[in-house]
Amino acid sequence: MKRLSNQQLSALPAAVKRPSYDRCQLTPGIVHIGVGAFHRAHQAVYLDELFNQGIGHDWGLVGLGLLEHDKTMVDALSPQDFLYTVVEQDVRGNVARVVGSMIDFVHAPSDQHKAMNLLCDPRIRIVSMTIAEGGYNIDQSTGKFLTSHPTIQQEAQSATPRSVFGYVVGALAERRKRGIAPFTVLSCDNLVHNGRVAARSFCTFAEMRDPELAEWMRSSVAFPNTMVDRITPVTTPETKVLAAEMLGAEDRWPVVCESFKQWVIEDTFCNGRPALEKVGVRMTSDVTPYEVMKIRLLNGGHVAIGYLGYLCGFEHIFEIMSDSDFQKFINKFWNDEVTRHVGEVPGVDLVEYKRSLFERFSNPSIRDQTLRICSDGSNKLPKFLLPTIREALQKDAPIKLMSLVVASWMRFMNGTDDKGQPIPINDPRADSIQPIAKRGSESPTELLKVEEVFGDLGANEKFAAEVGVALRDLYQLGARQTVKKYIA
Ligand code: CS2
């Protein structure tokens, strides 16, 4: 079977959507750091749609991998001229599109100079990123950038960039020195005020090097807030088979996702931007209500059913959602506890929004992995759920179901499920948290002291008591009976 490439585009079956523009005419405008499945199914698709309209061709996308293992994707996509397939899946069936917006992909650990030169190229006017919730190196209690982190300390003193902070701040300093206008830093991670968080992290890092640089960044670099949304499961061997069947060509790293997608961006760019409003992106002056809605209801909803669902033996999210106990549970979680802390969202009916989330979670086509949702919990909980609990406590509102969700994460972190099977935990803090979860077993006391996760919330007595009851139930009754008890 032939490999997907520019040359193969015209030979693809008619049903496969493909770039209608001449890819040779694209010039680089955006560098994206953290090219994973989500980015390729989201931002890259919006740009592809824009280019298909015959506009914005000076906003070509260049991937930048900073991690050693990013090489695998660079190696997969380079021989394909950086083309790849996105298969959108819903009840009406599968639609395959070949995305052409990525024109290059640089692996920084293999060629630091190339990476730095790219970031200093005056044509690059936006550096966007998906570096995950934990990537901004923020202290949970204070919300401040963790300057004491040893690798950060080291990098701040060194001329050699390694992390996203070293590269982005190094490039901004260089551009300033050479009189090249700065790029906009566009965070596309699931954090409320992701732009503000990014600004704090990057500017604090700059300050560790050169206070003047930090001051210039604060006044000259834009960090817009954004809300991003598209459910994108992990690519599996089956995904590759599916893409090959639809394309009649081999794609070494296709992506599957739902047909829904949404992007809301604060319109405060410092060096121009593509006309994304032409492809359905909502440009606004205040993203906060949308971020809060999406993160508390969607991402929070995922956390709510993920750990409990996994403990009950469900491999996929749609399977959890087809269980009547979990249907009641998620609705109760949203309606009784979370929605009251979402507030008004311009142009959005929250009842309808939750109905659509219910449908999206139930989509049997995308086979979203429960383990994907359960990964990285020590970073997701503090962003997706704990702020809602904090607010509820302040307002004396109910926290019973939310506390059960926290307890289900603690039960999960023990590393063995209700049937005694080992749980493949994927969390950067697993080594420190798992032994505590095992040791503490039915008592949450020690885990609640993990400040990186709970900050000062761990000291709240009401919260500790609710989590304690729920955790005991989970160990004594098992996850299934506990869910039944909580929805009764
Ligand atoms: C998920 C998100 O990682 C998670 O826990 O909630 O990846 C979610 O699928 C996306 O944010 C949807 O936009």
CSV table of N, CA and C in Angstrom, one decimal, residues 321-413:
chain,number,residue,atom,x,y,z
A,321,MET,N,-21.5,5.5,29.8
A,321,MET,CA,-22.7,6.3,29.6
A,321,MET,C,-23.9,5.5,29.2
A,322,SER,N,-23.7,4.2,28.9
A,322,SER,CA,-24.9,3.4,28.5
A,322,SER,C,-25.4,2.7,29.8
A,323,ASP,N,-24.8,2.9,30.9
A,323,ASP,CA,-25.2,2.3,32.2
A,323,ASP,C,-26.1,3.2,32.9
A,324,SER,N,-27.3,2.7,33.3
A,324,SER,CA,-28.3,3.6,33.8
A,324,SER,C,-27.9,4.3,35.2
A,325,ASP,N,-27.1,3.6,36.0
A,325,ASP,CA,-26.7,4.2,37.2
A,325,ASP,C,-25.8,5.4,36.9
A,326,PHE,N,-24.9,5.2,35.9
A,326,PHE,CA,-24.0,6.3,35.6
A,326,PHE,C,-24.7,7.5,34.9
A,327,GLN,N,-25.8,7.1,34.2
A,327,GLN,CA,-26.5,8.2,33.6
A,327,GLN,C,-27.1,9.1,34.6
A,328,LYS,N,-27.7,8.4,35.7
A,328,LYS,CA,-28.2,9.2,36.8
A,328,LYS,C,-27.1,10.0,37.5
A,329,PHE,N,-26.0,9.3,37.7
A,329,PHE,CA,-24.9,9.9,38.4
A,329,PHE,C,-24.4,11.2,37.7
A,330,ILE,N,-24.2,11.1,36.4
A,330,ILE,CA,-23.6,12.3,35.8
A,330,ILE,C,-24.6,13.4,35.8
A,331,ASN,N,-25.9,13.1,35.6
A,331,ASN,CA,-26.9,14.2,35.6
A,331,ASN,C,-27.0,14.8,37.0
A,332,LYS,N,-26.9,14.0,38.0
A,332,LYS,CA,-27.0,14.5,39.4
A,332,LYS,C,-25.8,15.4,39.7
A,333,PHE,N,-24.6,14.9,39.2
A,333,PHE,CA,-23.3,15.6,39.4
A,333,PHE,C,-23.4,17.0,38.8
A,334,TRP,N,-23.9,17.0,37.5
A,334,TRP,CA,-24.0,18.3,36.8
A,334,TRP,C,-25.1,19.2,37.4
A,335,ASN,N,-26.3,18.6,37.6
A,335,ASN,CA,-27.5,19.4,38.0
A,335,ASN,C,-27.5,19.8,39.4
A,336,ASP,N,-27.1,18.9,40.3
A,336,ASP,CA,-27.2,19.2,41.8
A,336,ASP,C,-26.0,20.0,42.3
A,337,GLU,N,-24.8,19.7,41.7
A,337,GLU,CA,-23.7,20.3,42.3
A,337,GLU,C,-22.8,21.3,41.5
A,338,VAL,N,-22.7,21.1,40.2
A,338,VAL,CA,-21.7,21.9,39.4
A,338,VAL,C,-22.4,23.1,38.8
A,339,THR,N,-23.5,22.9,38.1
A,339,THR,CA,-24.1,24.0,37.3
A,339,THR,C,-24.2,25.3,38.0
A,340,ARG,N,-24.6,25.3,39.3
A,340,ARG,CA,-24.8,26.5,40.0
A,340,ARG,C,-23.5,27.3,40.1
A,341,HIS,N,-22.3,26.7,39.9
A,341,HIS,CA,-21.1,27.4,40.0
A,341,HIS,C,-20.5,27.7,38.6
A,342,VAL,N,-21.4,27.7,37.6
A,342,VAL,CA,-20.9,28.0,36.2
A,342,VAL,C,-21.3,29.4,35.8
A,343,GLY,N,-22.4,29.8,36.3
A,343,GLY,CA,-22.8,31.2,35.9
A,343,GLY,C,-23.4,31.4,34.5
A,344,GLU,N,-23.7,32.6,34.2
A,344,GLU,CA,-24.2,32.9,32.8
A,344,GLU,C,-23.2,32.8,31.8
A,345,VAL,N,-23.6,32.2,30.7
A,345,VAL,CA,-22.7,32.1,29.5
A,345,VAL,C,-23.4,32.7,28.3
A,346,PRO,N,-22.8,33.8,27.8
A,346,PRO,CA,-23.5,34.5,26.7
A,346,PRO,C,-23.8,33.6,25.5
A,347,GLY,N,-25.1,33.6,25.1
A,347,GLY,CA,-25.5,32.8,24.0
A,347,GLY,C,-25.6,31.3,24.2
A,348,VAL,N,-25.4,30.8,25.4
A,348,VAL,CA,-25.5,29.4,25.7
A,348,VAL,C,-26.6,29.1,26.7
A,349,ASP,N,-27.4,28.1,26.3
A,349,ASP,CA,-28.4,27.5,27.2
A,349,ASP,C,-27.8,26.3,27.9
A,350,LEU,N,-27.5,26.4,29.2
A,350,LEU,CA,-26.8,25.4,29.9
A,350,LEU,C,-27.5,24.0,29.9
A,351,VAL,N,-28.8,24.1,29.9
A,351,VAL,CA,-29.6,22.8,29.8
A,351,VAL,C,-29.2,22.1,28.5
A,352,GLU,N,-29.3,22.8,27.5
A,352,GLU,CA,-29.0,22.3,26.1
A,352,GLU,C,-27.5,21.9,26.1
A,353,TYR,N,-26.6,22.7,26.7
A,353,TYR,CA,-25.2,22.3,26.7
A,353,TYR,C,-25.0,21.0,27.4
A,354,LYS,N,-25.6,20.8,28.5
A,354,LYS,CA,-25.4,19.5,29.2
A,354,LYS,C,-26.0,18.3,28.4
A,355,ARG,N,-27.2,18.6,27.7
A,355,ARG,CA,-27.8,17.6,26.9
A,355,ARG,C,-26.8,17.2,25.8
A,356,SER,N,-26.1,18.2,25.2
A,356,SER,CA,-25.2,17.8,24.1
A,356,SER,C,-24.0,17.1,24.7
A,357,LEU,N,-23.5,17.5,25.9
A,357,LEU,CA,-22.4,16.8,26.5
A,357,LEU,C,-22.8,15.3,26.7
A,358,PHE,N,-24.0,15.1,27.2
A,358,PHE,CA,-24.4,13.7,27.5
A,358,PHE,C,-24.4,12.9,26.2
A,359,GLU,N,-24.8,13.5,25.1
A,359,GLU,CA,-24.8,12.8,23.8
A,359,GLU,C,-23.4,12.6,23.3
A,360,ARG,N,-22.5,13.6,23.5
A,360,ARG,CA,-21.2,13.5,23.1
A,360,ARG,C,-20.4,12.4,23.8
A,361,PHE,N,-20.6,12.3,25.2
A,361,PHE,CA,-20.0,11.3,26.0
A,361,PHE,C,-20.5,9.9,25.6
A,362,SER,N,-21.8,9.9,25.1
A,362,SER,CA,-22.4,8.6,24.8
A,362,SER,C,-22.1,8.1,23.4
A,363,ASN,N,-21.4,8.9,22.6
A,363,ASN,CA,-21.1,8.6,21.2
A,363,ASN,C,-20.3,7.3,21.1
A,364,PRO,N,-20.9,6.2,20.6
A,364,PRO,CA,-20.3,4.9,20.6
A,364,PRO,C,-19.2,4.8,19.5
A,365,SER,N,-19.2,5.7,18.6
A,365,SER,CA,-18.3,5.6,17.5
A,365,SER,C,-16.8,6.0,17.9
A,366,ILE,N,-16.7,6.9,18.8
A,366,ILE,CA,-15.3,7.4,19.0
A,366,ILE,C,-14.5,6.5,20.0
A,367,ARG,N,-15.2,5.6,20.8
A,367,ARG,CA,-14.5,4.7,21.6
A,367,ARG,C,-13.4,5.4,22.5
A,368,ASP,N,-13.8,6.5,23.1
A,368,ASP,CA,-12.8,7.2,23.9
A,368,ASP,C,-12.4,6.3,25.1
A,369,GLN,N,-11.1,6.2,25.4
A,369,GLN,CA,-10.6,5.3,26.4
A,369,GLN,C,-10.8,5.9,27.8
A,370,THR,N,-11.3,5.1,28.7
A,370,THR,CA,-11.5,5.5,30.1
A,370,THR,C,-10.1,5.8,30.7
A,371,LEU,N,-9.1,5.0,30.3
A,371,LEU,CA,-7.8,5.2,30.9
A,371,LEU,C,-7.2,6.6,30.4
A,372,ARG,N,-7.6,7.0,29.2
A,372,ARG,CA,-7.1,8.4,28.8
A,372,ARG,C,-7.6,9.4,29.7
A,373,ILE,N,-8.9,9.3,30.1
A,373,ILE,CA,-9.5,10.3,31.0
A,373,ILE,C,-8.9,10.2,32.4
A,374,CYS,N,-8.5,8.9,32.8
A,374,CYS,CA,-7.9,8.7,34.1
A,374,CYS,C,-6.4,9.1,34.2
A,375,SER,N,-5.8,9.4,33.1
A,375,SER,CA,-4.4,9.7,33.1
A,375,SER,C,-4.2,11.1,33.7
A,376,ASP,N,-3.0,11.3,34.3
A,376,ASP,CA,-2.6,12.6,34.8
A,376,ASP,C,-3.6,13.3,35.8
A,377,GLY,N,-4.2,12.4,36.6
A,377,GLY,CA,-5.2,13.0,37.5
A,377,GLY,C,-4.7,14.0,38.5
A,378,SER,N,-3.4,13.8,38.9
A,378,SER,CA,-2.9,14.8,39.9
A,378,SER,C,-2.8,16.2,39.3
A,379,ASN,N,-2.8,16.3,38.0
A,379,ASN,CA,-2.9,17.6,37.4
A,379,ASN,C,-4.3,18.0,37.0
A,380,LYS,N,-5.1,17.0,36.6
A,380,LYS,CA,-6.5,17.4,36.2
A,380,LYS,C,-7.4,17.7,37.3
A,381,LEU,N,-7.3,17.0,38.4
A,381,LEU,CA,-8.3,17.3,39.5
A,381,LEU,C,-8.2,18.8,40.0
A,382,PRO,N,-7.0,19.3,40.2
A,382,PRO,CA,-6.9,20.7,40.6
A,382,PRO,C,-7.4,21.7,39.6
A,383,LYS,N,-7.5,21.3,38.3
A,383,LYS,CA,-8.0,22.3,37.3
A,383,LYS,C,-9.5,22.0,37.0
A,384,PHE,N,-9.9,20.8,37.0
A,384,PHE,CA,-11.2,20.4,36.5
A,384,PHE,C,-12.3,20.3,37.6
A,385,LEU,N,-11.9,20.1,38.8
A,385,LEU,CA,-12.9,19.8,39.9
A,385,LEU,C,-12.7,20.5,41.2
A,386,LEU,N,-11.5,20.6,41.7
A,386,LEU,CA,-11.3,21.2,43.0
A,386,LEU,C,-11.7,22.7,43.1
A,387,PRO,N,-11.5,23.5,42.0
A,387,PRO,CA,-12.0,24.9,42.1
A,387,PRO,C,-13.6,24.9,42.3
A,388,THR,N,-14.3,24.0,41.7
A,388,THR,CA,-15.7,24.0,41.9
A,388,THR,C,-16.0,23.6,43.4
A,389,ILE,N,-15.3,22.7,44.0
A,389,ILE,CA,-15.5,22.3,45.4
A,389,ILE,C,-15.2,23.5,46.3
A,390,ARG,N,-14.1,24.2,46.0
A,390,ARG,CA,-13.7,25.4,46.8
A,390,ARG,C,-14.9,26.4,46.8
A,391,GLU,N,-15.4,26.6,45.6
A,391,GLU,CA,-16.5,27.6,45.5
A,391,GLU,C,-17.7,27.1,46.3
A,392,ALA,N,-18.0,25.8,46.1
A,392,ALA,CA,-19.2,25.3,46.8
A,392,ALA,C,-19.0,25.4,48.3
A,393,LEU,N,-17.8,25.2,48.8
A,393,LEU,CA,-17.6,25.3,50.3
A,393,LEU,C,-17.8,26.7,50.8
A,394,GLN,N,-17.3,27.6,50.0
A,394,GLN,CA,-17.5,29.1,50.3
A,394,GLN,C,-19.0,29.4,50.4
A,395,LYS,N,-19.8,28.8,49.5
A,395,LYS,CA,-21.2,29.2,49.5
A,395,LYS,C,-22.1,28.2,50.3
A,396,ASP,N,-21.4,27.3,50.9
A,396,ASP,CA,-22.2,26.3,51.7
A,396,ASP,C,-23.1,25.5,50.8
A,397,ALA,N,-22.7,25.2,49.6
A,397,ALA,CA,-23.5,24.4,48.7
A,397,ALA,C,-23.0,22.9,48.7
A,398,PRO,N,-23.8,22.0,48.2
A,398,PRO,CA,-23.5,20.6,48.4
A,398,PRO,C,-22.2,20.2,47.7
A,399,ILE,N,-21.5,19.2,48.3
A,399,ILE,CA,-20.2,18.7,47.7
A,399,ILE,C,-20.2,17.2,47.7
A,400,LYS,N,-21.3,16.6,48.0
A,400,LYS,CA,-21.3,15.1,48.3
A,400,LYS,C,-20.8,14.3,47.1
A,401,LEU,N,-21.3,14.6,45.9
A,401,LEU,CA,-20.9,13.8,44.7
A,401,LEU,C,-19.5,14.2,44.3
A,402,MET,N,-19.2,15.5,44.4
A,402,MET,CA,-17.9,15.9,44.0
A,402,MET,C,-16.8,15.2,44.9
A,403,SER,N,-17.2,15.1,46.2
A,403,SER,CA,-16.2,14.5,47.1
A,403,SER,C,-16.1,13.0,46.8
A,404,LEU,N,-17.2,12.3,46.4
A,404,LEU,CA,-17.1,10.9,45.9
A,404,LEU,C,-16.1,10.8,44.8
A,405,VAL,N,-16.2,11.8,43.9
A,405,VAL,CA,-15.3,11.8,42.7
A,405,VAL,C,-13.8,11.9,43.2
A,406,VAL,N,-13.5,12.7,44.1
A,406,VAL,CA,-12.2,12.9,44.6
A,406,VAL,C,-11.8,11.5,45.3
A,407,ALA,N,-12.7,10.9,46.0
A,407,ALA,CA,-12.4,9.6,46.7
A,407,ALA,C,-12.1,8.6,45.6
A,408,SER,N,-12.9,8.6,44.5
A,408,SER,CA,-12.7,7.6,43.5
A,408,SER,C,-11.3,7.7,42.9
A,409,TRP,N,-10.8,8.9,42.8
A,409,TRP,CA,-9.4,9.1,42.3
A,409,TRP,C,-8.4,8.5,43.3
A,410,MET,N,-8.7,8.7,44.6
A,410,MET,CA,-7.8,8.2,45.6
A,410,MET,C,-7.8,6.6,45.6
A,411,ARG,N,-9.0,6.1,45.4
A,411,ARG,CA,-9.2,4.6,45.3
A,411,ARG,C,-8.4,4.1,44.1
A,412,PHE,N,-8.5,4.8,43.0
A,412,PHE,CA,-7.8,4.4,41.7
A,412,PHE,C,-6.3,4.5,41.9
A,413,MET,N,-5.9,5.5,42.6
A,413,MET,CA,-4.4,5.7,42.8
A,413,MET,C,-3.8,4.6,43.7
